Coordinates of C-alpha atoms in Angstrom, one line a residue:
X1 CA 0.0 0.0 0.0
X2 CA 1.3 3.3 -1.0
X3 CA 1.3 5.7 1.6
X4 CA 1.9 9.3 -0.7
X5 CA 0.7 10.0 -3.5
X6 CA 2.3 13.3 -6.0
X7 CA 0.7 13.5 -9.2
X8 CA 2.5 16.2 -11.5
X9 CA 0.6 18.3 -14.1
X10 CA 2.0 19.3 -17.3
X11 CA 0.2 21.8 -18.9
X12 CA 0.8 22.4 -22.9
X13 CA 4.0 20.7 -23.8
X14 CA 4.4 18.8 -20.8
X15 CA 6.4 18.8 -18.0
X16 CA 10.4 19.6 -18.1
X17 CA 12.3 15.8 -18.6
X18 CA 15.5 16.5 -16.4
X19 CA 11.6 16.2 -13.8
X20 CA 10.1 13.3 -15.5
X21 CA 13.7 11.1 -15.1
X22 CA 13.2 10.9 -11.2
X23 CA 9.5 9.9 -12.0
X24 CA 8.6 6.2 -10.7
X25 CA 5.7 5.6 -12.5
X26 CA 3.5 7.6 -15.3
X27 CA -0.1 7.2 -15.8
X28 CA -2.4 7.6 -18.4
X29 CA -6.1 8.1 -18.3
X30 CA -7.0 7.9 -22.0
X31 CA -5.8 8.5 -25.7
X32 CA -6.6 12.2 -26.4
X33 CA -5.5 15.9 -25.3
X34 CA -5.9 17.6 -22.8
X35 CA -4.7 21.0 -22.3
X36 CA -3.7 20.7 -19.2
X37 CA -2.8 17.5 -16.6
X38 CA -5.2 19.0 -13.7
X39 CA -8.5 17.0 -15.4
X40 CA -6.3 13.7 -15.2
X41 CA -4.7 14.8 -12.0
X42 CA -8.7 14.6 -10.3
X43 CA -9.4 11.7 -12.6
X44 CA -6.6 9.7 -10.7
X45 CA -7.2 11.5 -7.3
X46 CA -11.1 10.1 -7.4
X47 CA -10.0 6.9 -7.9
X48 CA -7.6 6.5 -5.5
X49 CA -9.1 8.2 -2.9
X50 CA -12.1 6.0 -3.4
X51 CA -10.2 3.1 -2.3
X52 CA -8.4 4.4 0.8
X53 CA -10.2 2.5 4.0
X54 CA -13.1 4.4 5.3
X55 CA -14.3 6.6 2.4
X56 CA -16.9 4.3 0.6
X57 CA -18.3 1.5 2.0
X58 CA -17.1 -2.2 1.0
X59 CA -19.7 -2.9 -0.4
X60 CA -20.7 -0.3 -2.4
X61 CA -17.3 -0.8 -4.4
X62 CA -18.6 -3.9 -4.4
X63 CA -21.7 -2.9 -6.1
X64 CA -19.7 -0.5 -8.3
X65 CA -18.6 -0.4 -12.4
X66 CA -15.7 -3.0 -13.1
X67 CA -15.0 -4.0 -10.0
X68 CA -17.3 -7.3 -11.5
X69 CA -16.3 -6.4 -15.1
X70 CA -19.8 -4.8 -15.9
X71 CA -20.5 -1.2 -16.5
X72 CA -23.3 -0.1 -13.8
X73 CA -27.3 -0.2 -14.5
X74 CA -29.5 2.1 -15.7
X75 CA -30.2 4.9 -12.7
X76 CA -33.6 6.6 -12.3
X77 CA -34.9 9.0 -9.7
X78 CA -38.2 10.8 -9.1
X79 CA -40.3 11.7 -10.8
X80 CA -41.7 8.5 -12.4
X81 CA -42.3 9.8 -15.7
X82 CA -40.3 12.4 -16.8
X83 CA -41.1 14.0 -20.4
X84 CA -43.1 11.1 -21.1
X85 CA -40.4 8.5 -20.5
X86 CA -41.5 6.2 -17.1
X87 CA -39.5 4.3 -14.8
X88 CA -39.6 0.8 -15.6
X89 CA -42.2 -0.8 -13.2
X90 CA -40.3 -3.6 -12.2
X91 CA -38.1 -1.0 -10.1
X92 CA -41.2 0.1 -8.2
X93 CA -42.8 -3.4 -7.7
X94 CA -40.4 -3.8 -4.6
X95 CA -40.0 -7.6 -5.1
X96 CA -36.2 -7.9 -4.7
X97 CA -35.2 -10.8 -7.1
X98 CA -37.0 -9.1 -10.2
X99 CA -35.1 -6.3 -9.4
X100 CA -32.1 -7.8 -9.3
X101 CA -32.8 -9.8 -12.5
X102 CA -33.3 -6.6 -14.0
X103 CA -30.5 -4.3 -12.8
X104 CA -28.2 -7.8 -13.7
X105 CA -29.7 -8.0 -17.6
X106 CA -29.6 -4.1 -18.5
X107 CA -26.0 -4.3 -17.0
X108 CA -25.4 -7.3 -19.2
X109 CA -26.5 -5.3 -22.3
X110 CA -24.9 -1.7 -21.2
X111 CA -21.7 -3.9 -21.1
X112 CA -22.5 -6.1 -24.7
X113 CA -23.1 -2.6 -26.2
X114 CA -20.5 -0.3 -25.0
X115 CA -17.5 -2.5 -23.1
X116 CA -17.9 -6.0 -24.7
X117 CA -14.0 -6.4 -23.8
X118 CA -14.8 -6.2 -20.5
X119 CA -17.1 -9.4 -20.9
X120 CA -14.0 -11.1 -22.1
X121 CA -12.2 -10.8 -18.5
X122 CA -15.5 -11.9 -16.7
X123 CA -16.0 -15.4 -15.4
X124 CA -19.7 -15.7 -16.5
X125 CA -22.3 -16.9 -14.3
X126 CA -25.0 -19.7 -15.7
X127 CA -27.8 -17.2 -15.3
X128 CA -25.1 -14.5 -16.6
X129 CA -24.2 -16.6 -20.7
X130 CA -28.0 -17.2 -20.6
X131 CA -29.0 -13.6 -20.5
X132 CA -26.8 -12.7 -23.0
X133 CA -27.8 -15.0 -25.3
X134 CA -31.2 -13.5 -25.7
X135 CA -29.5 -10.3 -27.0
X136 CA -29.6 -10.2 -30.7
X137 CA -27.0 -7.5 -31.2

């Protein structure tokens, strides 16, 4: 466990090398430009500090994107129909199991549609392969 944490931020060019040769470790948050390293910089700070003991509950990182290689379900808040477009009733029926069934297959399809690589590093559940083959995309 690391105990500091310095994250430099280039801005424009970059940051000077005779710096970046006592650097241990770079990090890279995505393929495109920035114009500056403070967006990255609170990219990486969120993450980490999400992680340090005490900030978010175990399970809720349990419950969170990739830590089970699926991108998260579909959220919804009040109202229940908003512009015309309603909650899906199952989410308001309060039986547990249908909502889990739910949240498990529009996670299942979020994923197949938008992170279908991170389907490859997941050890698929029974219930899980069946679910996805019912997609037809």
């Amino acid at each position: 466990s690391i105990q500091h944490l310095v994250l430099l931020c280039g801005h424009y060019e970059g940051i000077d090398e005779r710096i970046l040769s006592r650097v241990h470790e770079t990090i890279s948050i995505g393929d495109y430009v920035l114009s500056g390293g403070e967006v990255a910089a609170m990219v990486v700070s969120d993450a980490v500090i999400r992680l340090v003991d005490g900030v978010i509950s175990p399970e809720s990182i349990d419950e969170e994107s990739f830590e089970n290689h699926l991108l998260e379900y579909p959220q919804y808040a009040a109202p229940r129909v908003y512009e015309g477009m309603a909650v899906p009733e199952v989410l308001l029926s309060g039986h547990h199991e249908n909502i889990r069934k739910y949240r498990l297959k529009e996670a299942l399809r979020k994923t197949k549609l938008l992170r279908p690589d991170l389907l490859e590093k997941k050890d698929l559940s029974k219930e899980e392969k069946k679910i996805l083959e019912e997609f037809d995309f």
